[in-house]
PDB file of C-alpha atoms in Angstrom:
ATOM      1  CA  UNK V  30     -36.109  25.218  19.224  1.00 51.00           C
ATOM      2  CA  UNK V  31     -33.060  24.440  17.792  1.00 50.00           C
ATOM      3  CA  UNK V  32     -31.166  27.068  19.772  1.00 51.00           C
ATOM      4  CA  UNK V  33     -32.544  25.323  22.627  1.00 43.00           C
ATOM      5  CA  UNK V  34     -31.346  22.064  21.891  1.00 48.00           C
ATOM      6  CA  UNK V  35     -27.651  23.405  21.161  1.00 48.00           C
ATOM      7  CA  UNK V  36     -27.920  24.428  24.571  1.00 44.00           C
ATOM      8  CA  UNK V  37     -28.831  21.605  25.996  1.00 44.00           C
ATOM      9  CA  UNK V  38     -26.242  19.334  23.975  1.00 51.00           C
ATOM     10  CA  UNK V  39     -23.729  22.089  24.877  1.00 48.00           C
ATOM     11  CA  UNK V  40     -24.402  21.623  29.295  1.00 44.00           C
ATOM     12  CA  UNK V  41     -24.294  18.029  28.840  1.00 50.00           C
ATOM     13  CA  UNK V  42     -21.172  18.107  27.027  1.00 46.00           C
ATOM     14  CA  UNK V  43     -19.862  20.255  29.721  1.00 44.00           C
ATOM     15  CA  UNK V  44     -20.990  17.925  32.181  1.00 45.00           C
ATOM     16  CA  UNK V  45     -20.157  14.968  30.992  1.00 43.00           C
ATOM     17  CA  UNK V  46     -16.497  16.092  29.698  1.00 41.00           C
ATOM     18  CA  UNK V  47     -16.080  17.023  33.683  1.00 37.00           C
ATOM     19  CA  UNK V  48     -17.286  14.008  34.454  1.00 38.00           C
ATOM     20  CA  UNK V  49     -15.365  12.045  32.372  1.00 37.00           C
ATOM     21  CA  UNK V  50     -12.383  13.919  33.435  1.00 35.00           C
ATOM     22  CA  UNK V  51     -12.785  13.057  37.005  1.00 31.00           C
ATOM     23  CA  UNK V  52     -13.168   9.417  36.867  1.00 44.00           C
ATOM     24  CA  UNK V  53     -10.746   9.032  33.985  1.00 53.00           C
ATOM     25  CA  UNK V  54      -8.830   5.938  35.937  1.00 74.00           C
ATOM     26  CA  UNK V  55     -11.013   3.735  34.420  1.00 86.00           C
ATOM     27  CA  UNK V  56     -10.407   3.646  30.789  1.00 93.00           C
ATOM     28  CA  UNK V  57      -7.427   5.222  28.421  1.00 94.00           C
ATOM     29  CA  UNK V  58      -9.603   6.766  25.245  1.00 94.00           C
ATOM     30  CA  UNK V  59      -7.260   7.367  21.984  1.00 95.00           C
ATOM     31  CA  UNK V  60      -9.256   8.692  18.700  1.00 96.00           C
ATOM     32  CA  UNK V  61      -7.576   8.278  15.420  1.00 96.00           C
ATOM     33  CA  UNK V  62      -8.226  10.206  12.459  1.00 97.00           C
ATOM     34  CA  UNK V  63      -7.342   9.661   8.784  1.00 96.00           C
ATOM     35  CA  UNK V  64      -7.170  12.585   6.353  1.00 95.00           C
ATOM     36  CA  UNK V  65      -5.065  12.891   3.244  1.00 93.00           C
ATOM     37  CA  UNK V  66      -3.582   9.609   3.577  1.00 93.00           C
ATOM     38  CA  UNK V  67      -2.505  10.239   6.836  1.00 95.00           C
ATOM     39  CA  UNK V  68      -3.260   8.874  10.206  1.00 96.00           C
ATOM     40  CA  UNK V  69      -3.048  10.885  13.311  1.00 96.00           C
ATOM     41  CA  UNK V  70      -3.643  10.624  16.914  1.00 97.00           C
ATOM     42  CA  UNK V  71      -7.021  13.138  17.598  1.00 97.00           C
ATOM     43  CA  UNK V  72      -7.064  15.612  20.488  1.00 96.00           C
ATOM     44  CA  UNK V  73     -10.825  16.591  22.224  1.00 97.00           C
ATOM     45  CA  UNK V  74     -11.993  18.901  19.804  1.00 96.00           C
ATOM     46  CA  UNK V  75      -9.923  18.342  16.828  1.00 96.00           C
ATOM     47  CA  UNK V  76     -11.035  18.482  13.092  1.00 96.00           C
ATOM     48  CA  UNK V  77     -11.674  16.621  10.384  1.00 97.00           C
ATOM     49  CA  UNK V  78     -13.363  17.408   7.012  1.00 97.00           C
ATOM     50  CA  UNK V  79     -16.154  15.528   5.397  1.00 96.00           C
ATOM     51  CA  UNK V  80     -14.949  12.310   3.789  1.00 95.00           C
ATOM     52  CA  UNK V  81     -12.305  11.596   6.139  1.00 97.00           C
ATOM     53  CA  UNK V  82     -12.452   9.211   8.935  1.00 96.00           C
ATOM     54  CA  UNK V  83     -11.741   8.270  12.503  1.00 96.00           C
ATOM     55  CA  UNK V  84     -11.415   5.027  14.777  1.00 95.00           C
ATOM     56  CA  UNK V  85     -11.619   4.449  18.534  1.00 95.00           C
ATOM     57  CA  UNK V  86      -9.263   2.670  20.387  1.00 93.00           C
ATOM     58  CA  UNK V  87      -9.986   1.950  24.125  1.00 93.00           C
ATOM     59  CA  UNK V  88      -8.289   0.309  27.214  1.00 93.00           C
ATOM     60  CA  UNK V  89      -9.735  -0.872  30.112  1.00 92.00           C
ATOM     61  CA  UNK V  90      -7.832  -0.060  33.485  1.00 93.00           C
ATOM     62  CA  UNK V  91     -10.400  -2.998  35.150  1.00 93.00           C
ATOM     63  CA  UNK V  92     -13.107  -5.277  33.945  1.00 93.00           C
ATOM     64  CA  UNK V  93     -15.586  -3.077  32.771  1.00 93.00           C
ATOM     65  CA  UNK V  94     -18.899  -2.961  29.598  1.00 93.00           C
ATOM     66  CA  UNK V  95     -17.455  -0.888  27.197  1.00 93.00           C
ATOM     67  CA  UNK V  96     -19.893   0.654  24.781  1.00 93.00           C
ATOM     68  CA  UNK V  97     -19.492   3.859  22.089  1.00 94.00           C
ATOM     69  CA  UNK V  98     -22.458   6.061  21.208  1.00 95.00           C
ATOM     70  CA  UNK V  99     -21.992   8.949  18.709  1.00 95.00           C
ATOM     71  CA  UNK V 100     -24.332  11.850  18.410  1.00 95.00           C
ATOM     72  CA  UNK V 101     -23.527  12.654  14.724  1.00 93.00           C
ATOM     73  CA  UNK V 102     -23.804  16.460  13.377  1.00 91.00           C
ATOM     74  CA  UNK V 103     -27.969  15.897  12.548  1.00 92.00           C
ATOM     75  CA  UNK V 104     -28.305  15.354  16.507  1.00 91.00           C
ATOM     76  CA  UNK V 105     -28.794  11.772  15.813  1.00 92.00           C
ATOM     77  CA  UNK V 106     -27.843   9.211  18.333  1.00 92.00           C
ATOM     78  CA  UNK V 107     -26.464   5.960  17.172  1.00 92.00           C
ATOM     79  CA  UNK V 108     -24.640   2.932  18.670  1.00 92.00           C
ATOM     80  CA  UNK V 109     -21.390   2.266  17.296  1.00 92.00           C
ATOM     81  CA  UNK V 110     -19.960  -1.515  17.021  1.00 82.00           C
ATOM     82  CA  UNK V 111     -23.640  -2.565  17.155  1.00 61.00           C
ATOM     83  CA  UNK V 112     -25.477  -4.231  20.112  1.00 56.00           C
ATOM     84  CA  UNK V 113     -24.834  -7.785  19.424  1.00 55.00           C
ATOM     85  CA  UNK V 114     -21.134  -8.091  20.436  1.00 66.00           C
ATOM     86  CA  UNK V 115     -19.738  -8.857  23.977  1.00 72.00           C
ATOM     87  CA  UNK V 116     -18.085  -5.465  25.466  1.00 84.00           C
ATOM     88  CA  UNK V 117     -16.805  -7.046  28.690  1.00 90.00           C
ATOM     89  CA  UNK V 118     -13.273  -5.748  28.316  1.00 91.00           C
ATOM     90  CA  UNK V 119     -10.716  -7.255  31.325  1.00 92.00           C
ATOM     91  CA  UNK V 120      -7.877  -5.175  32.868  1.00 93.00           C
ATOM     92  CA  UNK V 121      -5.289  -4.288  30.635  1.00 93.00           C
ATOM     93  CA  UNK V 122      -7.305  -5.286  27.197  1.00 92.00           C
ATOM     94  CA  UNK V 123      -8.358  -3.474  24.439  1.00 91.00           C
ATOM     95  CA  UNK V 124     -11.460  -2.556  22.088  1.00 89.00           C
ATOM     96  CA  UNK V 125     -11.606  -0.990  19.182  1.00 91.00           C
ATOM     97  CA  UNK V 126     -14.298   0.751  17.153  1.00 92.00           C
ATOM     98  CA  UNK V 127     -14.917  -0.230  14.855  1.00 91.00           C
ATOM     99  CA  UNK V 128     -13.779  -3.385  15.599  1.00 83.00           C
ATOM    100  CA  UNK V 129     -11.336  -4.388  13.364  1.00 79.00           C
ATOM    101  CA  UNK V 130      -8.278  -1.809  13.335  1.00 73.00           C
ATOM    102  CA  UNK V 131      -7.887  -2.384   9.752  1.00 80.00           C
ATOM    103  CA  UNK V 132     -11.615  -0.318   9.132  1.00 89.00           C
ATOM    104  CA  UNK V 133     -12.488   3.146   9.821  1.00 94.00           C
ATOM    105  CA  UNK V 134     -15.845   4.938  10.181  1.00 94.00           C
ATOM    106  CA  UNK V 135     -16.195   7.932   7.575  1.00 95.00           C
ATOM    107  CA  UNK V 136     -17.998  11.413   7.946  1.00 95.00           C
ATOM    108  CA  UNK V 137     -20.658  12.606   6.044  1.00 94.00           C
ATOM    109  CA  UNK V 138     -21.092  15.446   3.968  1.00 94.00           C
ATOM    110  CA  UNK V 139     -22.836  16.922   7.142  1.00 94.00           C
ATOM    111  CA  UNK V 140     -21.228  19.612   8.723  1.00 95.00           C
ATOM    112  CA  UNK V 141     -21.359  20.280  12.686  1.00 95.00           C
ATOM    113  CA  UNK V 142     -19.622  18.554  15.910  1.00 97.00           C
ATOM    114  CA  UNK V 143     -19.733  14.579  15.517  1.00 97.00           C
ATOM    115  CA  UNK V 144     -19.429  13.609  19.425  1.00 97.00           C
ATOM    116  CA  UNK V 145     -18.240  10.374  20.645  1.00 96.00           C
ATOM    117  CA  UNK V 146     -19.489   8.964  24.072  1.00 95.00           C
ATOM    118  CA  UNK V 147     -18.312   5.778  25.872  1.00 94.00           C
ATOM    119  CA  UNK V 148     -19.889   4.007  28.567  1.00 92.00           C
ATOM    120  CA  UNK V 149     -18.724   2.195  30.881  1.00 92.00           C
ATOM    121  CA  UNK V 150     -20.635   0.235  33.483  1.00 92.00           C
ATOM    122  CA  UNK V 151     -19.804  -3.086  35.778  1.00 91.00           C
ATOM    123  CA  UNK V 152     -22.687  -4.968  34.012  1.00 91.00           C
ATOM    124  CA  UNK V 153     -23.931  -5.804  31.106  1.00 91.00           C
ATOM    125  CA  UNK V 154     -26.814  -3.571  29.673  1.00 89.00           C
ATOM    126  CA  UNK V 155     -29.515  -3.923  26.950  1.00 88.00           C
ATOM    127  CA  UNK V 156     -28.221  -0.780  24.968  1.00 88.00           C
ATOM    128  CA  UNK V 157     -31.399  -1.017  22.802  1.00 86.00           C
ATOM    129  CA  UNK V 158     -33.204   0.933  25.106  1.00 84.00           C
ATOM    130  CA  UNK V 159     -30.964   3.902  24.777  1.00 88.00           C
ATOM    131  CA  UNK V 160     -32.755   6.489  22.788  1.00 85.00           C
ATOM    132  CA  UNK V 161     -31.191   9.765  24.528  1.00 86.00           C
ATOM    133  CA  UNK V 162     -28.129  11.590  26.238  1.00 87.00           C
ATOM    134  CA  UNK V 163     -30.329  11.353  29.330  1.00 87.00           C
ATOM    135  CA  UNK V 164     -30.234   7.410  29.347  1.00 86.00           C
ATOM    136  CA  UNK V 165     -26.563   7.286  28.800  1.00 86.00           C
ATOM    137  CA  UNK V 166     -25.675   9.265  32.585  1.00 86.00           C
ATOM    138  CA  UNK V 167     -28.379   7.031  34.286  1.00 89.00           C
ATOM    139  CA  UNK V 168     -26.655   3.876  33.313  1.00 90.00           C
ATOM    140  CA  UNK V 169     -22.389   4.009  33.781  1.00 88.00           C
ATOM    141  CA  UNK V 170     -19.915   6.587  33.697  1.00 90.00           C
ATOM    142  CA  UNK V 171     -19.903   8.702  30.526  1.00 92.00           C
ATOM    143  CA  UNK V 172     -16.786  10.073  28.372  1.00 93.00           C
ATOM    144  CA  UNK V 173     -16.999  12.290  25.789  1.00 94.00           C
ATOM    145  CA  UNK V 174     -14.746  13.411  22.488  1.00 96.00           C
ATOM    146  CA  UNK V 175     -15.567  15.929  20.563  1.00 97.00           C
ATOM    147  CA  UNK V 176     -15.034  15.910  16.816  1.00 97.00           C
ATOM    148  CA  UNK V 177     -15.607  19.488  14.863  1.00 97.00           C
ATOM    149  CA  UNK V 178     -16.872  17.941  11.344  1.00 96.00           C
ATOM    150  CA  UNK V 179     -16.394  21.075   8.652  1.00 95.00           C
ATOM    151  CA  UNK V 180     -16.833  20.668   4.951  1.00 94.00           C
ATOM    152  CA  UNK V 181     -13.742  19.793   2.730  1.00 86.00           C
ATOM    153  CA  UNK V 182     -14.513  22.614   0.471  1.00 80.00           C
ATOM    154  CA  UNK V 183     -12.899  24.965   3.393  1.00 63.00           C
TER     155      UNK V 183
END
């Protein structure tokens, strides 16, 4: 079962990295990561050890919803900057996740790929209904970073 749902997780990832890759004009998507006192811009599959932390940054090319899911290393799908704030984001503007640039969100002792997904749609959505990968490709266009989460005991 769990083999299976690596699978899975792995052709969506595939899918929706394509995806995101060929309607990129919308949105410019920089990760940040923090590790030993120091910050650094994150490539797609870059690492980070338990205990360190990262922070989203994202422009809008036009008005669009912004919002960032990550499907943490347990498989566990969770709404980052919560559903209550206003992710209309105009041409040329900026949100961050969290959202002040001053705070950071911090890994877990939990090994495994931490995988960030933004969506971006023309209206506004009730995110609360969002339970699955599935829901997030039926509602906007999907982008995905990949974050390989190891222990800091390596």
């Amino acid at each position: 079962m769990k083999k299976l749902l690596w699978s899975l997780t792995a052709l969506f990832l595939l899918f929706t990295s394509v995806n995101g890759l060929a309607s990129n004009e919308d949105i410019n998507l920089k990760v940040k990561g923090y590790h030993n006192n120091n910050e650094r811009l994150l490539e797609n599959n870059s690492i980070l050890f338990s205990g360190d932390s990262f922070q989203i940054e994202v422009e809008s090319k036009s008005s669009l919803y912004i919002y960032a899911f990550l499907l943490d290393s347990m498989n566990n799908l969770q709404q980052l900057g919560g559903s209550n704030s206003d992710p209309l984001i105009n041409q040329g503007e900026f949100i961050n996740f969290p959202s002040s640039a001053s705070n950071w969100y911090q890994l877990d002792e939990t090994i495994g790929n931490e995988t960030l997904f933004l969506l971006t749609t023309e209206s506004k959505i009730n995110t609360s209904n969002i339970s699955n990968l599935d829901d997030l490709n039926k509602l906007g266009s999907v982008y995905s970073f990949v974050i390989r989460h190891l222990s800091s005991k390596v």
